[in-house]
């Protein structure tokens, strides 16, 4: 028999087709060959047609295996230069740990690794499932769906979301009260001017949070005073004078604590008493590991809480898809403020609707949750086990989400970030996420986005992190 | 042999697989059965699996034929209720003309037909080709493409557009000077405040144009005085005092005339002399029938003209994709004004890039141009031949685009629109597109968007139009 890997130049250990099938087997074998260095960075792979002929399997199987590995960052595909082994992929060291940089070609000065929070593992985006959903969605969409549409977004997606949010997050809403946005920030850009037009002058925010969100509210002419933060989460005590509040109740960003049940009740009580509005940022509500999910605050009072969700953490920011479940009295105004101009692409909306309705979304979230949880555990173990004589570094906020807070010895945050930059590791300190007028105990800490790297870069990123810890 | 149409209940005349293949044959046969009334509105079709088994062909072939006919409006597909024959599809009359309403179920009071300009035939959106491009795009996209990206948009798309626009429209630009937007209006929403911030107080517009565009400029605090319109198109004479001008040089909207060459030169001359900026709205530049395409004005001076294009007319508004080719000095500001919030979905961007690079866009535009041209000719013939003793109605502005202007006897525009509304035909009069302070001879006319209906509704729409003409 001729060498079945003739065109590839190296033998691969290809398991007989098991439950995962040929595609999985080939993908694993190729990944292993890259990881072990048998296929060197820059090597051009044979065309899927040639390799398929060599192996006596369908060309599609090879093409799909290539596509999986491109998605994971092991291979690169460029128009005109075919499929190649990515350069800078971490090799397996003697103890099986990755050591080098991830797969992408970098600009000079660009960090090799990133543990910046806010992005999921983009390499795990379910490309094949998404395409399947896109095909089904396009096969059934009526032609008029491709026109200028309802500013609230496609009814298919609003219907699918209403069902999903009720089931997964305890949100009480209906398709008519949902408005699709191009992500959370886009929603804030709609809500800020809307609140201002209703006479609101000030939206309270948390002592920790994203500068860009505060900026969007300020752009609308709103003040953004900070609420105190302590061990029970954000303290809604001083809310009285505000017209609205922006909160991350399920998983405080970035501190990682859920809002204490008493305080949840107090927030809703304040809103009812004063007519105030709660903006609930539920950015990563799906990813909870150690206990019962914390349901959405919105479920306590759908007339006083705007629930805000996004596909940016559960799928990918590049989709530019988010959603608001609004109090019925606000729907019309929000839709008008959004208008037809801001309408998001209908194809992605229809695809996400199908993705939700078919259960593919749940399956994806389940499998992502498992992988992120493993990374979280690896992070905690690596930090605990890094140096027996180093200072103790507590890993907190890890019951949920895609990031953890590492508490550093006082006065070390800035120097750790500096060391990380020198080592090519992009990292955020807690100071970066602190309100200018935060009411909270000062704290040196890192906000580690363990969800951010692709699988091919995770081990290397974790190692780089441990090298810069005190 | 068993009846091969057992599950369908009617025989179809299925040609032996010719050049178009089985799929085309089946699609044609089913369409014919619906058109002739042999398959009645509301009839539930057998599952693709059953019909495929009956016919001894691949299930996929049936599924694709169904999908084609859903796209064209002959069938409807709904989750849970399968594929059905659309209700209200025009039946073939004795002379082969469609007579009834198009395929979609209507709200009470909603018009049966629409000849409102501004939307292409959505039923001809190239779904299969688009999905192919999406598959290829996703197979080669690096994972980081799915993250928060460059506010200008994906480089793949900007590169493909730079090449296409140079070739098809004579635009002189490069990938770095292009900013992707969610359509033309979104671009105006970026440019309005940008101009205002540069000290511009007034943007001249045409005497005929879209109210919504003037509104977006006014929202940015800009005055929008009207330039005179005459037989040579818009007169740039009174531009001197303005900071910028918004024009449709290739195909005045809605009048349909190209800007006279002398005036093109005068506009560019004005811009150079005064430092003014030209916003060139090239909304349907691809669709020109009777002579050499009118190239983009931008080619005359890329430093003084912002070229604005869109996929809303060539593909579908639901994509929410447009583009600006900017003078280099404006790129950074425009990108910052757009920001990451407004970034359009990357999957559609990558797909359009692939669609352009593979030539599918050119093929689609070519075939759409042919179909629109046929409709235009049918419109002109139907208007000319409608009633030998009626007043003469001139059909103008038809050398290009997806709409025509029908000049009516003085004083009749309003009553024709009224009659159309009663007959369930949505129609725009020219008055609707006239600037509040237009400097132009008063004119009674209809702006007929012959590109708007699906093929299944075109004959009926045209008939309805002829019924309401004086």
JSON list of N, CA, C and O in Angstrom, two decimals, chain B residues 215-266:
[
{"chain": "B", "resi": 215, "resn": "UNK", "atom": "N", "xyz": [-33.40, 64.99, 7.22]},
{"chain": "B", "resi": 215, "resn": "UNK", "atom": "CA", "xyz": [-33.64, 64.93, 8.66]},
{"chain": "B", "resi": 215, "resn": "UNK", "atom": "C", "xyz": [-32.38, 64.56, 9.44]},
{"chain": "B", "resi": 215, "resn": "UNK", "atom": "O", "xyz": [-32.10, 65.12, 10.50]},
{"chain": "B", "resi": 216, "resn": "UNK", "atom": "N", "xyz": [-31.60, 63.62, 8.91]},
{"chain": "B", "resi": 216, "resn": "UNK", "atom": "CA", "xyz": [-30.38, 63.19, 9.60]},
{"chain": "B", "resi": 216, "resn": "UNK", "atom": "C", "xyz": [-29.36, 64.32, 9.67]},
{"chain": "B", "resi": 216, "resn": "UNK", "atom": "O", "xyz": [-28.66, 64.49, 10.67]},
{"chain": "B", "resi": 217, "resn": "UNK", "atom": "N", "xyz": [-29.29, 65.12, 8.60]},
{"chain": "B", "resi": 217, "resn": "UNK", "atom": "CA", "xyz": [-28.36, 66.25, 8.61]},
{"chain": "B", "resi": 217, "resn": "UNK", "atom": "C", "xyz": [-28.86, 67.32, 9.59]},
{"chain": "B", "resi": 217, "resn": "UNK", "atom": "O", "xyz": [-28.08, 67.90, 10.34]},
{"chain": "B", "resi": 218, "resn": "UNK", "atom": "N", "xyz": [-30.18, 67.55, 9.57]},
{"chain": "B", "resi": 218, "resn": "UNK", "atom": "CA", "xyz": [-30.73, 68.53, 10.51]},
{"chain": "B", "resi": 218, "resn": "UNK", "atom": "C", "xyz": [-30.50, 68.10, 11.96]},
{"chain": "B", "resi": 218, "resn": "UNK", "atom": "O", "xyz": [-30.22, 68.92, 12.82]},
{"chain": "B", "resi": 219, "resn": "UNK", "atom": "N", "xyz": [-30.62, 66.78, 12.21]},
{"chain": "B", "resi": 219, "resn": "UNK", "atom": "CA", "xyz": [-30.37, 66.28, 13.57]},
{"chain": "B", "resi": 219, "resn": "UNK", "atom": "C", "xyz": [-28.97, 66.64, 14.05]},
{"chain": "B", "resi": 219, "resn": "UNK", "atom": "O", "xyz": [-28.72, 66.74, 15.25]},
{"chain": "B", "resi": 220, "resn": "UNK", "atom": "N", "xyz": [-28.04, 66.78, 13.11]},
{"chain": "B", "resi": 220, "resn": "UNK", "atom": "CA", "xyz": [-26.67, 67.13, 13.48]},
{"chain": "B", "resi": 220, "resn": "UNK", "atom": "C", "xyz": [-26.49, 68.65, 13.59]},
{"chain": "B", "resi": 220, "resn": "UNK", "atom": "O", "xyz": [-25.37, 69.12, 13.73]},
{"chain": "B", "resi": 221, "resn": "UNK", "atom": "N", "xyz": [-27.59, 69.40, 13.50]},
{"chain": "B", "resi": 221, "resn": "UNK", "atom": "CA", "xyz": [-27.49, 70.84, 13.65]},
{"chain": "B", "resi": 221, "resn": "UNK", "atom": "C", "xyz": [-27.10, 71.56, 12.37]},
{"chain": "B", "resi": 221, "resn": "UNK", "atom": "O", "xyz": [-26.62, 72.69, 12.41]},
{"chain": "B", "resi": 222, "resn": "UNK", "atom": "N", "xyz": [-27.31, 70.91, 11.24]},
{"chain": "B", "resi": 222, "resn": "UNK", "atom": "CA", "xyz": [-26.93, 71.51, 9.96]},
{"chain": "B", "resi": 222, "resn": "UNK", "atom": "C", "xyz": [-28.16, 72.02, 9.22]},
{"chain": "B", "resi": 222, "resn": "UNK", "atom": "O", "xyz": [-29.22, 71.39, 9.24]},
{"chain": "B", "resi": 223, "resn": "UNK", "atom": "N", "xyz": [-28.02, 73.16, 8.55]},
{"chain": "B", "resi": 223, "resn": "UNK", "atom": "CA", "xyz": [-29.08, 73.63, 7.65]},
{"chain": "B", "resi": 223, "resn": "UNK", "atom": "C", "xyz": [-28.97, 72.85, 6.35]},
{"chain": "B", "resi": 223, "resn": "UNK", "atom": "O", "xyz": [-27.88, 72.39, 5.98]},
{"chain": "B", "resi": 224, "resn": "UNK", "atom": "N", "xyz": [-30.11, 72.68, 5.65]},
{"chain": "B", "resi": 224, "resn": "UNK", "atom": "CA", "xyz": [-30.09, 71.89, 4.41]},
{"chain": "B", "resi": 224, "resn": "UNK", "atom": "C", "xyz": [-30.82, 72.64, 3.29]},
{"chain": "B", "resi": 224, "resn": "UNK", "atom": "O", "xyz": [-31.89, 72.24, 2.83]},
{"chain": "B", "resi": 225, "resn": "UNK", "atom": "N", "xyz": [-30.22, 73.76, 2.82]},
{"chain": "B", "resi": 225, "resn": "UNK", "atom": "CA", "xyz": [-30.87, 74.52, 1.75]},
{"chain": "B", "resi": 225, "resn": "UNK", "atom": "C", "xyz": [-30.90, 73.73, 0.44]},
{"chain": "B", "resi": 225, "resn": "UNK", "atom": "O", "xyz": [-30.04, 72.89, 0.20]},
{"chain": "B", "resi": 226, "resn": "UNK", "atom": "N", "xyz": [-31.92, 74.04, -0.39]},
{"chain": "B", "resi": 226, "resn": "UNK", "atom": "CA", "xyz": [-32.10, 73.30, -1.65]},
{"chain": "B", "resi": 226, "resn": "UNK", "atom": "C", "xyz": [-31.37, 73.97, -2.81]},
{"chain": "B", "resi": 226, "resn": "UNK", "atom": "O", "xyz": [-31.45, 75.19, -2.97]},
{"chain": "B", "resi": 227, "resn": "UNK", "atom": "N", "xyz": [-30.69, 73.19, -3.62]},
{"chain": "B", "resi": 227, "resn": "UNK", "atom": "CA", "xyz": [-30.11, 73.69, -4.87]},
{"chain": "B", "resi": 227, "resn": "UNK", "atom": "C", "xyz": [-31.17, 73.60, -5.96]},
{"chain": "B", "resi": 227, "resn": "UNK", "atom": "O", "xyz": [-32.02, 72.70, -5.93]},
{"chain": "B", "resi": 228, "resn": "UNK", "atom": "N", "xyz": [-31.14, 74.50, -6.95]},
{"chain": "B", "resi": 228, "resn": "UNK", "atom": "CA", "xyz": [-32.15, 74.44, -8.02]},
{"chain": "B", "resi": 228, "resn": "UNK", "atom": "C", "xyz": [-31.99, 73.17, -8.85]},
{"chain": "B", "resi": 228, "resn": "UNK", "atom": "O", "xyz": [-30.90, 72.62, -8.99]},
{"chain": "B", "resi": 229, "resn": "UNK", "atom": "N", "xyz": [-33.13, 72.73, -9.42]},
{"chain": "B", "resi": 229, "resn": "UNK", "atom": "CA", "xyz": [-33.12, 71.57, -10.31]},
{"chain": "B", "resi": 229, "resn": "UNK", "atom": "C", "xyz": [-33.74, 71.97, -11.64]},
{"chain": "B", "resi": 229, "resn": "UNK", "atom": "O", "xyz": [-34.79, 72.63, -11.67]},
{"chain": "B", "resi": 230, "resn": "UNK", "atom": "N", "xyz": [-33.08, 71.57, -12.74]},
{"chain": "B", "resi": 230, "resn": "UNK", "atom": "CA", "xyz": [-33.66, 71.82, -14.07]},
{"chain": "B", "resi": 230, "resn": "UNK", "atom": "C", "xyz": [-33.32, 70.66, -14.99]},
{"chain": "B", "resi": 230, "resn": "UNK", "atom": "O", "xyz": [-32.87, 69.60, -14.53]},
{"chain": "B", "resi": 231, "resn": "UNK", "atom": "N", "xyz": [-33.48, 70.86, -16.29]},
{"chain": "B", "resi": 231, "resn": "UNK", "atom": "CA", "xyz": [-33.29, 69.78, -17.25]},
{"chain": "B", "resi": 231, "resn": "UNK", "atom": "C", "xyz": [-31.88, 69.19, -17.27]},
{"chain": "B", "resi": 231, "resn": "UNK", "atom": "O", "xyz": [-31.69, 68.06, -17.73]},
{"chain": "B", "resi": 232, "resn": "UNK", "atom": "N", "xyz": [-30.90, 69.92, -16.78]},
{"chain": "B", "resi": 232, "resn": "UNK", "atom": "CA", "xyz": [-29.53, 69.40, -16.76]},
{"chain": "B", "resi": 232, "resn": "UNK", "atom": "C", "xyz": [-29.19, 68.74, -15.42]},
{"chain": "B", "resi": 232, "resn": "UNK", "atom": "O", "xyz": [-28.03, 68.44, -15.13]},
{"chain": "B", "resi": 233, "resn": "UNK", "atom": "N", "xyz": [-30.19, 68.59, -14.59]},
{"chain": "B", "resi": 233, "resn": "UNK", "atom": "CA", "xyz": [-29.94, 68.04, -13.26]},
{"chain": "B", "resi": 233, "resn": "UNK", "atom": "C", "xyz": [-29.83, 69.17, -12.24]},
{"chain": "B", "resi": 233, "resn": "UNK", "atom": "O", "xyz": [-30.31, 70.28, -12.47]},
{"chain": "B", "resi": 234, "resn": "UNK", "atom": "N", "xyz": [-29.20, 68.88, -11.12]},
{"chain": "B", "resi": 234, "resn": "UNK", "atom": "CA", "xyz": [-29.06, 69.86, -10.05]},
{"chain": "B", "resi": 234, "resn": "UNK", "atom": "C", "xyz": [-28.04, 70.93, -10.44]},
{"chain": "B", "resi": 234, "resn": "UNK", "atom": "O", "xyz": [-26.99, 70.62, -10.99]},
{"chain": "B", "resi": 235, "resn": "UNK", "atom": "N", "xyz": [-28.38, 72.18, -10.13]},
{"chain": "B", "resi": 235, "resn": "UNK", "atom": "CA", "xyz": [-27.53, 73.31, -10.49]},
{"chain": "B", "resi": 235, "resn": "UNK", "atom": "C", "xyz": [-26.65, 73.70, -9.30]},
{"chain": "B", "resi": 235, "resn": "UNK", "atom": "O", "xyz": [-27.16, 74.19, -8.29]},
{"chain": "B", "resi": 236, "resn": "UNK", "atom": "N", "xyz": [-25.33, 73.49, -9.42]},
{"chain": "B", "resi": 236, "resn": "UNK", "atom": "CA", "xyz": [-24.45, 73.78, -8.28]},
{"chain": "B", "resi": 236, "resn": "UNK", "atom": "C", "xyz": [-24.10, 75.26, -8.17]},
{"chain": "B", "resi": 236, "resn": "UNK", "atom": "O", "xyz": [-23.32, 75.63, -7.29]},
{"chain": "B", "resi": 237, "resn": "UNK", "atom": "N", "xyz": [-24.69, 76.08, -9.02]},
{"chain": "B", "resi": 237, "resn": "UNK", "atom": "CA", "xyz": [-24.36, 77.50, -9.03]},
{"chain": "B", "resi": 237, "resn": "UNK", "atom": "C", "xyz": [-24.35, 78.16, -7.66]},
{"chain": "B", "resi": 237, "resn": "UNK", "atom": "O", "xyz": [-23.34, 78.75, -7.27]},
{"chain": "B", "resi": 238, "resn": "UNK", "atom": "N", "xyz": [-25.44, 78.03, -6.89]},
{"chain": "B", "resi": 238, "resn": "UNK", "atom": "CA", "xyz": [-25.51, 78.78, -5.62]},
{"chain": "B", "resi": 238, "resn": "UNK", "atom": "C", "xyz": [-24.73, 78.13, -4.48]},
{"chain": "B", "resi": 238, "resn": "UNK", "atom": "O", "xyz": [-24.97, 78.43, -3.32]},
{"chain": "B", "resi": 239, "resn": "UNK", "atom": "N", "xyz": [-23.76, 77.25, -4.79]},
{"chain": "B", "resi": 239, "resn": "UNK", "atom": "CA", "xyz": [-23.07, 76.51, -3.73]},
{"chain": "B", "resi": 239, "resn": "UNK", "atom": "C", "xyz": [-22.15, 77.38, -2.88]},
{"chain": "B", "resi": 239, "resn": "UNK", "atom": "O", "xyz": [-21.81, 77.01, -1.75]},
{"chain": "B", "resi": 240, "resn": "UNK", "atom": "N", "xyz": [-21.75, 78.53, -3.43]},
{"chain": "B", "resi": 240, "resn": "UNK", "atom": "CA", "xyz": [-20.59, 79.21, -2.85]},
{"chain": "B", "resi": 240, "resn": "UNK", "atom": "C", "xyz": [-20.53, 79.29, -1.33]},
{"chain": "B", "resi": 240, "resn": "UNK", "atom": "O", "xyz": [-19.49, 79.08, -0.73]},
{"chain": "B", "resi": 241, "resn": "UNK", "atom": "N", "xyz": [-21.67, 79.58, -0.73]},
{"chain": "B", "resi": 241, "resn": "UNK", "atom": "CA", "xyz": [-21.61, 79.82, 0.72]},
{"chain": "B", "resi": 241, "resn": "UNK", "atom": "C", "xyz": [-21.64, 78.56, 1.56]},
{"chain": "B", "resi": 241, "resn": "UNK", "atom": "O", "xyz": [-21.56, 78.61, 2.79]},
{"chain": "B", "resi": 242, "resn": "UNK", "atom": "N", "xyz": [-21.83, 77.40, 0.94]},
{"chain": "B", "resi": 242, "resn": "UNK", "atom": "CA", "xyz": [-22.03, 76.18, 1.71]},
{"chain": "B", "resi": 242, "resn": "UNK", "atom": "C", "xyz": [-20.69, 75.54, 2.09]},
{"chain": "B", "resi": 242, "resn": "UNK", "atom": "O", "xyz": [-19.68, 75.74, 1.43]},
{"chain": "B", "resi": 243, "resn": "UNK", "atom": "N", "xyz": [-20.74, 74.71, 3.13]},
{"chain": "B", "resi": 243, "resn": "UNK", "atom": "CA", "xyz": [-19.54, 73.97, 3.53]},
{"chain": "B", "resi": 243, "resn": "UNK", "atom": "C", "xyz": [-19.49, 72.61, 2.88]},
{"chain": "B", "resi": 243, "resn": "UNK", "atom": "O", "xyz": [-18.42, 72.00, 2.77]},
{"chain": "B", "resi": 244, "resn": "UNK", "atom": "N", "xyz": [-20.66, 72.10, 2.47]},
{"chain": "B", "resi": 244, "resn": "UNK", "atom": "CA", "xyz": [-20.70, 70.76, 1.87]},
{"chain": "B", "resi": 244, "resn": "UNK", "atom": "C", "xyz": [-21.97, 70.62, 1.06]},
{"chain": "B", "resi": 244, "resn": "UNK", "atom": "O", "xyz": [-22.89, 71.43, 1.17]},
{"chain": "B", "resi": 245, "resn": "UNK", "atom": "N", "xyz": [-22.01, 69.60, 0.20]},
{"chain": "B", "resi": 245, "resn": "UNK", "atom": "CA", "xyz": [-23.19, 69.36, -0.61]},
{"chain": "B", "resi": 245, "resn": "UNK", "atom": "C", "xyz": [-23.44, 67.86, -0.71]},
{"chain": "B", "resi": 245, "resn": "UNK", "atom": "O", "xyz": [-22.50, 67.07, -0.80]},
{"chain": "B", "resi": 246, "resn": "UNK", "atom": "N", "xyz": [-24.71, 67.47, -0.65]},
{"chain": "B", "resi": 246, "resn": "UNK", "atom": "CA", "xyz": [-25.11, 66.06, -0.81]},
{"chain": "B", "resi": 246, "resn": "UNK", "atom": "C", "xyz": [-25.75, 65.90, -2.18]},
{"chain": "B", "resi": 246, "resn": "UNK", "atom": "O", "xyz": [-26.75, 66.56, -2.47]},
{"chain": "B", "resi": 247, "resn": "UNK", "atom": "N", "xyz": [-25.19, 65.02, -3.01]},
{"chain": "B", "resi": 247, "resn": "UNK", "atom": "CA", "xyz": [-25.66, 64.88, -4.39]},
{"chain": "B", "resi": 247, "resn": "UNK", "atom": "C", "xyz": [-25.84, 63.40, -4.77]},
{"chain": "B", "resi": 247, "resn": "UNK", "atom": "O", "xyz": [-25.19, 62.53, -4.21]},
{"chain": "B", "resi": 248, "resn": "UNK", "atom": "N", "xyz": [-26.70, 63.19, -5.78]},
{"chain": "B", "resi": 248, "resn": "UNK", "atom": "CA", "xyz": [-26.80, 61.86, -6.41]},
{"chain": "B", "resi": 248, "resn": "UNK", "atom": "C", "xyz": [-26.39, 62.01, -7.88]},
{"chain": "B", "resi": 248, "resn": "UNK", "atom": "O", "xyz": [-27.25, 62.02, -8.77]},
{"chain": "B", "resi": 249, "resn": "UNK", "atom": "N", "xyz": [-25.10, 62.13, -8.16]},
{"chain": "B", "resi": 249, "resn": "UNK", "atom": "CA", "xyz": [-24.65, 62.54, -9.49]},
{"chain": "B", "resi": 249, "resn": "UNK", "atom": "C", "xyz": [-24.94, 61.52, -10.59]},
{"chain": "B", "resi": 249, "resn": "UNK", "atom": "O", "xyz": [-25.27, 61.92, -11.71]},
{"chain": "B", "resi": 250, "resn": "UNK", "atom": "N", "xyz": [-24.82, 60.24, -10.31]},
{"chain": "B", "resi": 250, "resn": "UNK", "atom": "CA", "xyz": [-24.96, 59.27, -11.40]},
{"chain": "B", "resi": 250, "resn": "UNK", "atom": "C", "xyz": [-26.41, 59.12, -11.83]},
{"chain": "B", "resi": 250, "resn": "UNK", "atom": "O", "xyz": [-26.70, 58.83, -12.99]},
{"chain": "B", "resi": 251, "resn": "UNK", "atom": "N", "xyz": [-27.36, 59.31, -10.91]},
{"chain": "B", "resi": 251, "resn": "UNK", "atom": "CA", "xyz": [-28.75, 59.02, -11.19]},
{"chain": "B", "resi": 251, "resn": "UNK", "atom": "C", "xyz": [-29.59, 59.76, -10.15]},
{"chain": "B", "resi": 251, "resn": "UNK", "atom": "O", "xyz": [-29.90, 59.23, -9.09]},
{"chain": "B", "resi": 252, "resn": "UNK", "atom": "N", "xyz": [-29.91, 61.00, -10.47]},
{"chain": "B", "resi": 252, "resn": "UNK", "atom": "CA", "xyz": [-30.59, 61.85, -9.50]},
{"chain": "B", "resi": 252, "resn": "UNK", "atom": "C", "xyz": [-31.78, 61.11, -8.89]},
{"chain": "B", "resi": 252, "resn": "UNK", "atom": "O", "xyz": [-32.62, 60.55, -9.61]},
{"chain": "B", "resi": 253, "resn": "UNK", "atom": "N", "xyz": [-31.84, 61.11, -7.54]},
{"chain": "B", "resi": 253, "resn": "UNK", "atom": "CA", "xyz": [-32.99, 60.48, -6.92]},
{"chain": "B", "resi": 253, "resn": "UNK", "atom": "C", "xyz": [-33.99, 61.55, -6.51]},
{"chain": "B", "resi": 253, "resn": "UNK", "atom": "O", "xyz": [-33.65, 62.46, -5.79]},
{"chain": "B", "resi": 254, "resn": "UNK", "atom": "N", "xyz": [-35.23, 61.43, -6.96]},
{"chain": "B", "resi": 254, "resn": "UNK", "atom": "CA", "xyz": [-35.79, 60.36, -7.79]},
{"chain": "B", "resi": 254, "resn": "UNK", "atom": "C", "xyz": [-35.88, 60.71, -9.28]},
{"chain": "B", "resi": 254, "resn": "UNK", "atom": "O", "xyz": [-36.40, 59.87, -10.04]},
{"chain": "B", "resi": 255, "resn": "UNK", "atom": "N", "xyz": [-35.42, 61.88, -9.72]},
{"chain": "B", "resi": 255, "resn": "UNK", "atom": "CA", "xyz": [-35.72, 62.30, -11.09]},
{"chain": "B", "resi": 255, "resn": "UNK", "atom": "C", "xyz": [-35.07, 61.42, -12.16]},
{"chain": "B", "resi": 255, "resn": "UNK", "atom": "O", "xyz": [-35.57, 61.33, -13.28]},
{"chain": "B", "resi": 256, "resn": "UNK", "atom": "N", "xyz": [-33.93, 60.81, -11.84]},
{"chain": "B", "resi": 256, "resn": "UNK", "atom": "CA", "xyz": [-33.38, 59.82, -12.75]},
{"chain": "B", "resi": 256, "resn": "UNK", "atom": "C", "xyz": [-32.40, 60.35, -13.78]},
{"chain": "B", "resi": 256, "resn": "UNK", "atom": "O", "xyz": [-31.86, 59.58, -14.58]},
{"chain": "B", "resi": 257, "resn": "UNK", "atom": "N", "xyz": [-32.15, 61.67, -13.77]},
{"chain": "B", "resi": 257, "resn": "UNK", "atom": "CA", "xyz": [-31.19, 62.24, -14.73]},
{"chain": "B", "resi": 257, "resn": "UNK", "atom": "C", "xyz": [-29.79, 62.19, -14.13]},
{"chain": "B", "resi": 257, "resn": "UNK", "atom": "O", "xyz": [-29.62, 62.33, -12.93]},
{"chain": "B", "resi": 258, "resn": "UNK", "atom": "N", "xyz": [-28.78, 62.01, -15.00]},
{"chain": "B", "resi": 258, "resn": "UNK", "atom": "CA", "xyz": [-27.41, 62.14, -14.48]},
{"chain": "B", "resi": 258, "resn": "UNK", "atom": "C", "xyz": [-27.03, 63.61, -14.43]},
{"chain": "B", "resi": 258, "resn": "UNK", "atom": "O", "xyz": [-27.56, 64.42, -15.20]},
{"chain": "B", "resi": 259, "resn": "UNK", "atom": "N", "xyz": [-26.14, 63.96, -13.52]},
{"chain": "B", "resi": 259, "resn": "UNK", "atom": "CA", "xyz": [-25.67, 65.33, -13.44]},
{"chain": "B", "resi": 259, "resn": "UNK", "atom": "C", "xyz": [-24.90, 65.67, -14.72]},
{"chain": "B", "resi": 259, "resn": "UNK", "atom": "O", "xyz": [-24.04, 64.92, -15.15]},
{"chain": "B", "resi": 260, "resn": "UNK", "atom": "N", "xyz": [-25.23, 66.80, -15.32]},
{"chain": "B", "resi": 260, "resn": "UNK", "atom": "CA", "xyz": [-24.59, 67.20, -16.58]},
{"chain": "B", "resi": 260, "resn": "UNK", "atom": "C", "xyz": [-23.07, 67.33, -16.38]},
{"chain": "B", "resi": 260, "resn": "UNK", "atom": "O", "xyz": [-22.63, 67.82, -15.35]},
{"chain": "B", "resi": 261, "resn": "UNK", "atom": "N", "xyz": [-22.29, 66.87, -17.38]},
{"chain": "B", "resi": 261, "resn": "UNK", "atom": "CA", "xyz": [-20.81, 66.91, -17.24]},
{"chain": "B", "resi": 261, "resn": "UNK", "atom": "C", "xyz": [-20.28, 68.28, -16.83]},
{"chain": "B", "resi": 261, "resn": "UNK", "atom": "O", "xyz": [-19.37, 68.36, -16.00]},
{"chain": "B", "resi": 262, "resn": "UNK", "atom": "N", "xyz": [-20.82, 69.36, -17.38]},
{"chain": "B", "resi": 262, "resn": "UNK", "atom": "CA", "xyz": [-20.35, 70.70, -16.99]},
{"chain": "B", "resi": 262, "resn": "UNK", "atom": "C", "xyz": [-20.57, 70.94, -15.50]},
{"chain": "B", "resi": 262, "resn": "UNK", "atom": "O", "xyz": [-19.77, 71.58, -14.81]},
{"chain": "B", "resi": 263, "resn": "UNK", "atom": "N", "xyz": [-21.69, 70.44, -15.03]},
{"chain": "B", "resi": 263, "resn": "UNK", "atom": "CA", "xyz": [-22.02, 70.67, -13.61]},
{"chain": "B", "resi": 263, "resn": "UNK", "atom": "C", "xyz": [-21.17, 69.79, -12.70]},
{"chain": "B", "resi": 263, "resn": "UNK", "atom": "O", "xyz": [-20.84, 70.19, -11.59]},
{"chain": "B", "resi": 264, "resn": "UNK", "atom": "N", "xyz": [-20.86, 68.57, -13.19]},
{"chain": "B", "resi": 264, "resn": "UNK", "atom": "CA", "xyz": [-19.93, 67.73, -12.42]},
{"chain": "B", "resi": 264, "resn": "UNK", "atom": "C", "xyz": [-18.63, 68.49, -12.22]},
{"chain": "B", "resi": 264, "resn": "UNK", "atom": "O", "xyz": [-18.09, 68.57, -11.11]},
{"chain": "B", "resi": 265, "resn": "UNK", "atom": "N", "xyz": [-18.13, 69.06, -13.31]},
{"chain": "B", "resi": 265, "resn": "UNK", "atom": "CA", "xyz": [-16.87, 69.80, -13.24]},
{"chain": "B", "resi": 265, "resn": "UNK", "atom": "C", "xyz": [-17.02, 71.00, -12.31]},
{"chain": "B", "resi": 265, "resn": "UNK", "atom": "O", "xyz": [-16.13, 71.30, -11.50]},
{"chain": "B", "resi": 266, "resn": "UNK", "atom": "N", "xyz": [-18.19, 71.67, -12.40]},
{"chain": "B", "resi": 266, "resn": "UNK", "atom": "CA", "xyz": [-18.40, 72.87, -11.56]},
{"chain": "B", "resi": 266, "resn": "UNK", "atom": "C", "xyz": [-18.42, 72.51, -10.08]},
{"chain": "B", "resi": 266, "resn": "UNK", "atom": "O", "xyz": [-17.92, 73.26, -9.23]}
]
